[in-house]
Amino acid sequence: KGRGMEFSDIRTYQEGDDPRLIEWNVTARTGIPHVKLMTEERELQVVILLDLSGSLRFGSMNLTKEERVAETAALLALAAVRTGDRIGMLSFAGDVVDYIPPDKGRNHALAVVQKVLSSKGRQEEADIDRALAYLGRVIHRKALLFVISDFRFKRASRLLGAASRRHDLVGIHVFDPREVSMPDIGLVRFRDPETGATRVVDTGSPSWRKSFSSMVAQINAQREILSRTCGFDLVSISTSDDLVLPLRRFFELRRRRRRH
């Protein structure tokens, strides 16, 4: 839904007008009752927050998380064209990388898609609060925000809750299957894409596998707690899954829940 009813003009009160729409300042100044005229606005302002941090440069299937994030953002931008909404994009890693203000039209949306697909990941940790602080300075109307990320934020966010209360915020969590389940493939050298640090681990070691399972459970729990406490909806998409079906299922469930 758009912003709903928006102020457009003032005129003198007429019989049958809703008294809740009386403009009291003008009425007091002129001595004649005046009412506010409201128009219905359905146009949405959609902003995609695109995570470009180093942790997204991982992929064990046909796609990396970075590529799946870009695909998802491009799909949402083109969907906004079909619904006639304004679309914008903000990419971030340790700081804001790029920003395209929301606008309408196919050419603008294609420019957003081109920017999304050409964006390169950074060897940095993601700082979602810097992105949201910047967005708060440039977006002054309520918007539909899509945060597309693997949600591996090293620090607790101070601004996600405030952004969720001010806007309609949806989190799209992108993950790789090997981040959830690691097969026993012997000794493997892992490299942290954000720090460059390397480590050799024995994936067949019972103690390592137990530690890995515990870490996965903790990360999943932290993400769910973040979503619940900050009050935003969250959908998870794997790099090995079909992209459209989980998104379609998520938004159908969301629509039904909000209808009731």
Short mmCIF file of N, CA and C in Angstrom, two decimals, residues 57-158:
data_model
loop_
_atom_site.label_atom_id
_atom_site.label_comp_id
_atom_site.label_asym_id
_atom_site.label_seq_id
_atom_site.Cartn_x
_atom_site.Cartn_y
_atom_site.Cartn_z
N ARG A 57 31.06 -12.94 -0.75
CA ARG A 57 31.85 -13.45 -1.87
C ARG A 57 32.11 -14.95 -1.74
N PHE A 58 31.20 -15.65 -1.12
CA PHE A 58 31.33 -17.09 -0.92
C PHE A 58 30.26 -17.81 -1.72
N GLY A 59 30.63 -18.92 -2.34
CA GLY A 59 29.67 -19.73 -3.07
C GLY A 59 30.20 -21.13 -3.28
N SER A 60 29.37 -22.12 -2.97
CA SER A 60 29.78 -23.52 -3.17
C SER A 60 29.00 -24.18 -4.30
N MET A 61 27.98 -23.48 -4.82
CA MET A 61 27.16 -24.01 -5.90
C MET A 61 27.47 -23.24 -7.19
N ASN A 62 26.45 -23.02 -7.99
CA ASN A 62 26.64 -22.29 -9.25
C ASN A 62 26.77 -20.79 -9.03
N LEU A 63 26.25 -20.30 -7.91
CA LEU A 63 26.24 -18.87 -7.63
C LEU A 63 26.95 -18.57 -6.32
N THR A 64 27.54 -17.37 -6.24
CA THR A 64 27.99 -16.87 -4.95
C THR A 64 26.83 -16.14 -4.29
N LYS A 65 26.95 -15.88 -3.01
CA LYS A 65 25.91 -15.10 -2.33
C LYS A 65 25.82 -13.70 -2.94
N GLU A 66 26.95 -13.15 -3.34
CA GLU A 66 26.99 -11.82 -3.96
C GLU A 66 26.15 -11.80 -5.23
N GLU A 67 26.25 -12.84 -6.04
CA GLU A 67 25.48 -12.91 -7.28
C GLU A 67 23.99 -13.08 -7.00
N ARG A 68 23.65 -13.87 -5.99
CA ARG A 68 22.24 -14.05 -5.64
C ARG A 68 21.64 -12.76 -5.09
N VAL A 69 22.41 -12.00 -4.31
CA VAL A 69 21.96 -10.70 -3.81
C VAL A 69 21.67 -9.76 -4.99
N ALA A 70 22.57 -9.73 -5.97
CA ALA A 70 22.38 -8.87 -7.14
C ALA A 70 21.15 -9.28 -7.94
N GLU A 71 20.95 -10.58 -8.13
CA GLU A 71 19.77 -11.08 -8.84
C GLU A 71 18.48 -10.66 -8.14
N THR A 72 18.47 -10.80 -6.82
CA THR A 72 17.28 -10.46 -6.04
C THR A 72 16.96 -8.98 -6.16
N ALA A 73 17.99 -8.14 -6.05
CA ALA A 73 17.79 -6.69 -6.16
C ALA A 73 17.28 -6.31 -7.54
N ALA A 74 17.83 -6.93 -8.59
CA ALA A 74 17.40 -6.64 -9.96
C ALA A 74 15.94 -7.04 -10.15
N LEU A 75 15.56 -8.18 -9.61
CA LEU A 75 14.17 -8.65 -9.73
C LEU A 75 13.20 -7.67 -9.06
N LEU A 76 13.56 -7.19 -7.87
CA LEU A 76 12.69 -6.25 -7.15
C LEU A 76 12.58 -4.92 -7.90
N ALA A 77 13.68 -4.47 -8.50
CA ALA A 77 13.67 -3.21 -9.25
C ALA A 77 12.74 -3.32 -10.45
N LEU A 78 12.79 -4.43 -11.16
CA LEU A 78 11.92 -4.61 -12.33
C LEU A 78 10.46 -4.80 -11.92
N ALA A 79 10.24 -5.42 -10.75
CA ALA A 79 8.88 -5.56 -10.25
C ALA A 79 8.28 -4.20 -9.94
N ALA A 80 9.09 -3.26 -9.45
CA ALA A 80 8.61 -1.91 -9.14
C ALA A 80 8.15 -1.19 -10.40
N VAL A 81 8.78 -1.49 -11.53
CA VAL A 81 8.36 -0.88 -12.81
C VAL A 81 6.94 -1.33 -13.15
N ARG A 82 6.67 -2.62 -12.97
CA ARG A 82 5.35 -3.17 -13.32
C ARG A 82 4.25 -2.59 -12.45
N THR A 83 4.57 -2.24 -11.20
CA THR A 83 3.55 -1.70 -10.29
C THR A 83 3.53 -0.17 -10.29
N GLY A 84 4.40 0.45 -11.10
CA GLY A 84 4.40 1.92 -11.20
C GLY A 84 4.95 2.63 -10.00
N ASP A 85 5.82 1.97 -9.22
CA ASP A 85 6.37 2.57 -8.01
C ASP A 85 7.73 3.21 -8.28
N ARG A 86 8.14 4.06 -7.36
CA ARG A 86 9.46 4.69 -7.44
C ARG A 86 10.49 3.75 -6.82
N ILE A 87 11.62 3.57 -7.49
CA ILE A 87 12.63 2.63 -7.02
C ILE A 87 13.97 3.33 -6.85
N GLY A 88 14.64 3.05 -5.74
CA GLY A 88 15.98 3.58 -5.48
C GLY A 88 16.87 2.49 -4.92
N MET A 89 18.16 2.78 -4.82
CA MET A 89 19.12 1.77 -4.35
C MET A 89 20.22 2.41 -3.54
N LEU A 90 20.59 1.75 -2.44
CA LEU A 90 21.73 2.17 -1.64
C LEU A 90 22.59 0.94 -1.39
N SER A 91 23.84 0.96 -1.85
CA SER A 91 24.75 -0.15 -1.60
C SER A 91 25.71 0.25 -0.48
N PHE A 92 26.11 -0.76 0.32
CA PHE A 92 26.94 -0.45 1.47
C PHE A 92 27.83 -1.64 1.81
N ALA A 93 28.92 -1.35 2.47
CA ALA A 93 29.78 -2.36 3.10
C ALA A 93 30.16 -1.75 4.44
N GLY A 94 31.45 -1.37 4.61
CA GLY A 94 31.83 -0.68 5.84
C GLY A 94 31.24 0.72 5.90
N ASP A 95 30.91 1.28 4.74
CA ASP A 95 30.29 2.60 4.62
C ASP A 95 29.39 2.56 3.38
N VAL A 96 28.69 3.65 3.12
CA VAL A 96 27.85 3.72 1.92
C VAL A 96 28.74 3.74 0.68
N VAL A 97 28.44 2.86 -0.27
CA VAL A 97 29.21 2.77 -1.51
C VAL A 97 28.58 3.60 -2.61
N ASP A 98 27.26 3.46 -2.79
CA ASP A 98 26.57 4.17 -3.87
C ASP A 98 25.12 4.41 -3.46
N TYR A 99 24.52 5.46 -4.04
CA TYR A 99 23.12 5.77 -3.76
C TYR A 99 22.46 6.32 -5.01
N ILE A 100 21.31 5.74 -5.36
CA ILE A 100 20.48 6.25 -6.46
C ILE A 100 19.13 6.61 -5.87
N PRO A 101 18.74 7.89 -5.90
CA PRO A 101 17.46 8.29 -5.30
C PRO A 101 16.28 7.62 -6.01
N PRO A 102 15.18 7.38 -5.29
CA PRO A 102 14.01 6.75 -5.90
C PRO A 102 13.41 7.61 -7.01
N ASP A 103 13.02 6.97 -8.10
CA ASP A 103 12.37 7.64 -9.21
C ASP A 103 11.56 6.61 -9.98
N LYS A 104 10.70 7.10 -10.88
CA LYS A 104 9.84 6.21 -11.63
C LYS A 104 10.37 6.01 -13.04
N GLY A 105 9.82 5.02 -13.71
CA GLY A 105 10.11 4.82 -15.12
C GLY A 105 11.01 3.63 -15.40
N ARG A 106 10.83 3.06 -16.57
CA ARG A 106 11.58 1.89 -16.97
C ARG A 106 13.07 2.20 -17.11
N ASN A 107 13.38 3.36 -17.71
CA ASN A 107 14.80 3.70 -17.90
C ASN A 107 15.52 3.86 -16.57
N HIS A 108 14.84 4.47 -15.61
CA HIS A 108 15.45 4.64 -14.28
C HIS A 108 15.67 3.27 -13.63
N ALA A 109 14.65 2.41 -13.71
CA ALA A 109 14.78 1.08 -13.10
C ALA A 109 15.91 0.29 -13.76
N LEU A 110 16.05 0.40 -15.07
CA LEU A 110 17.14 -0.30 -15.76
C LEU A 110 18.50 0.25 -15.34
N ALA A 111 18.55 1.56 -15.05
CA ALA A 111 19.80 2.15 -14.55
C ALA A 111 20.13 1.58 -13.18
N VAL A 112 19.10 1.37 -12.34
CA VAL A 112 19.30 0.76 -11.02
C VAL A 112 19.80 -0.67 -11.19
N VAL A 113 19.18 -1.42 -12.10
CA VAL A 113 19.58 -2.81 -12.34
C VAL A 113 21.03 -2.87 -12.81
N GLN A 114 21.38 -1.97 -13.74
CA GLN A 114 22.75 -1.94 -14.25
C GLN A 114 23.75 -1.66 -13.14
N LYS A 115 23.42 -0.71 -12.27
CA LYS A 115 24.29 -0.38 -11.15
C LYS A 115 24.42 -1.57 -10.18
N VAL A 116 23.30 -2.25 -9.93
CA VAL A 116 23.30 -3.41 -9.05
C VAL A 116 24.21 -4.51 -9.60
N LEU A 117 24.04 -4.82 -10.88
CA LEU A 117 24.78 -5.93 -11.48
C LEU A 117 26.26 -5.62 -11.66
N SER A 118 26.60 -4.33 -11.71
CA SER A 118 28.01 -3.96 -11.89
C SER A 118 28.72 -3.67 -10.57
N SER A 119 27.98 -3.71 -9.46
CA SER A 119 28.57 -3.42 -8.15
C SER A 119 29.51 -4.55 -7.74
N LYS A 120 30.66 -4.20 -7.25
CA LYS A 120 31.66 -5.17 -6.83
C LYS A 120 31.73 -5.24 -5.30
N GLY A 121 31.90 -6.44 -4.78
CA GLY A 121 32.02 -6.62 -3.34
C GLY A 121 33.30 -6.02 -2.79
N ARG A 122 33.29 -5.73 -1.50
CA ARG A 122 34.44 -5.14 -0.82
C ARG A 122 34.99 -6.10 0.23
N GLN A 123 36.28 -6.01 0.48
CA GLN A 123 36.88 -6.82 1.55
C GLN A 123 36.70 -6.06 2.87
N GLU A 124 35.43 -5.94 3.26
CA GLU A 124 35.06 -5.17 4.45
C GLU A 124 33.90 -5.86 5.14
N GLU A 125 33.72 -5.55 6.41
CA GLU A 125 32.54 -5.99 7.15
C GLU A 125 31.38 -5.04 6.84
N ALA A 126 30.17 -5.56 6.93
CA ALA A 126 28.99 -4.73 6.68
C ALA A 126 28.64 -3.91 7.92
N ASP A 127 28.35 -2.63 7.71
CA ASP A 127 27.89 -1.76 8.80
C ASP A 127 26.52 -1.24 8.41
N ILE A 128 25.47 -1.95 8.82
CA ILE A 128 24.11 -1.60 8.43
C ILE A 128 23.70 -0.26 9.03
N ASP A 129 24.22 0.10 10.20
CA ASP A 129 23.82 1.37 10.83
C ASP A 129 24.31 2.58 10.03
N ARG A 130 25.49 2.50 9.43
CA ARG A 130 25.95 3.62 8.61
C ARG A 130 25.05 3.79 7.39
N ALA A 131 24.61 2.67 6.82
CA ALA A 131 23.70 2.73 5.66
C ALA A 131 22.36 3.34 6.06
N LEU A 132 21.83 2.91 7.20
CA LEU A 132 20.53 3.42 7.64
C LEU A 132 20.61 4.88 8.07
N ALA A 133 21.73 5.28 8.68
CA ALA A 133 21.91 6.68 9.07
C ALA A 133 21.92 7.57 7.83
N TYR A 134 22.62 7.14 6.79
CA TYR A 134 22.65 7.89 5.54
C TYR A 134 21.25 7.96 4.92
N LEU A 135 20.56 6.83 4.93
CA LEU A 135 19.22 6.79 4.35
C LEU A 135 18.28 7.73 5.09
N GLY A 136 18.43 7.81 6.40
CA GLY A 136 17.60 8.71 7.20
C GLY A 136 17.79 10.17 6.83
N ARG A 137 18.96 10.51 6.30
CA ARG A 137 19.22 11.90 5.90
C ARG A 137 18.67 12.23 4.52
N VAL A 138 18.45 11.21 3.68
CA VAL A 138 18.04 11.50 2.30
C VAL A 138 16.61 11.06 1.99
N ILE A 139 16.03 10.18 2.81
CA ILE A 139 14.65 9.72 2.60
C ILE A 139 13.78 10.29 3.71
N HIS A 140 12.83 11.15 3.33
CA HIS A 140 12.02 11.85 4.33
C HIS A 140 10.57 11.36 4.35
N ARG A 141 10.21 10.49 3.40
CA ARG A 141 8.88 9.91 3.38
C ARG A 141 8.96 8.44 3.75
N LYS A 142 7.82 7.91 4.20
CA LYS A 142 7.78 6.48 4.48
C LYS A 142 8.06 5.70 3.21
N ALA A 143 8.86 4.65 3.32
CA ALA A 143 9.25 3.87 2.15
C ALA A 143 9.18 2.38 2.48
N LEU A 144 9.18 1.58 1.42
CA LEU A 144 9.33 0.14 1.55
C LEU A 144 10.81 -0.17 1.36
N LEU A 145 11.45 -0.65 2.42
CA LEU A 145 12.89 -0.92 2.38
C LEU A 145 13.14 -2.42 2.29
N PHE A 146 13.99 -2.82 1.35
CA PHE A 146 14.44 -4.20 1.26
C PHE A 146 15.93 -4.25 1.62
N VAL A 147 16.25 -4.90 2.72
CA VAL A 147 17.65 -5.10 3.10
C VAL A 147 18.06 -6.49 2.60
N ILE A 148 18.89 -6.54 1.55
CA ILE A 148 19.31 -7.82 0.97
C ILE A 148 20.73 -8.09 1.42
N SER A 149 20.90 -9.12 2.24
CA SER A 149 22.18 -9.33 2.92
C SER A 149 22.25 -10.76 3.45
N ASP A 150 23.44 -11.18 3.87
CA ASP A 150 23.54 -12.44 4.60
C ASP A 150 23.37 -12.22 6.10
N PHE A 151 23.17 -10.96 6.51
CA PHE A 151 22.89 -10.58 7.90
C PHE A 151 23.97 -11.06 8.86
N ARG A 152 25.22 -11.05 8.38
CA ARG A 152 26.35 -11.40 9.26
C ARG A 152 26.99 -10.11 9.77
N PHE A 153 26.20 -9.35 10.53
CA PHE A 153 26.67 -8.09 11.08
C PHE A 153 27.46 -8.37 12.35
N LYS A 154 28.67 -7.82 12.43
CA LYS A 154 29.54 -8.10 13.58
C LYS A 154 29.10 -7.36 14.84
N ARG A 155 28.41 -6.24 14.66
CA ARG A 155 27.97 -5.45 15.81
C ARG A 155 26.44 -5.38 15.84
N ALA A 156 25.89 -5.26 17.03
CA ALA A 156 24.44 -5.13 17.19
C ALA A 156 23.98 -3.81 16.57
N SER A 157 22.90 -3.85 15.81
CA SER A 157 22.39 -2.65 15.15
C SER A 157 21.59 -1.79 16.11
N ARG A 158 21.85 -0.48 16.07
CA ARG A 158 21.09 0.47 16.88
C ARG A 158 19.93 1.09 16.09
#
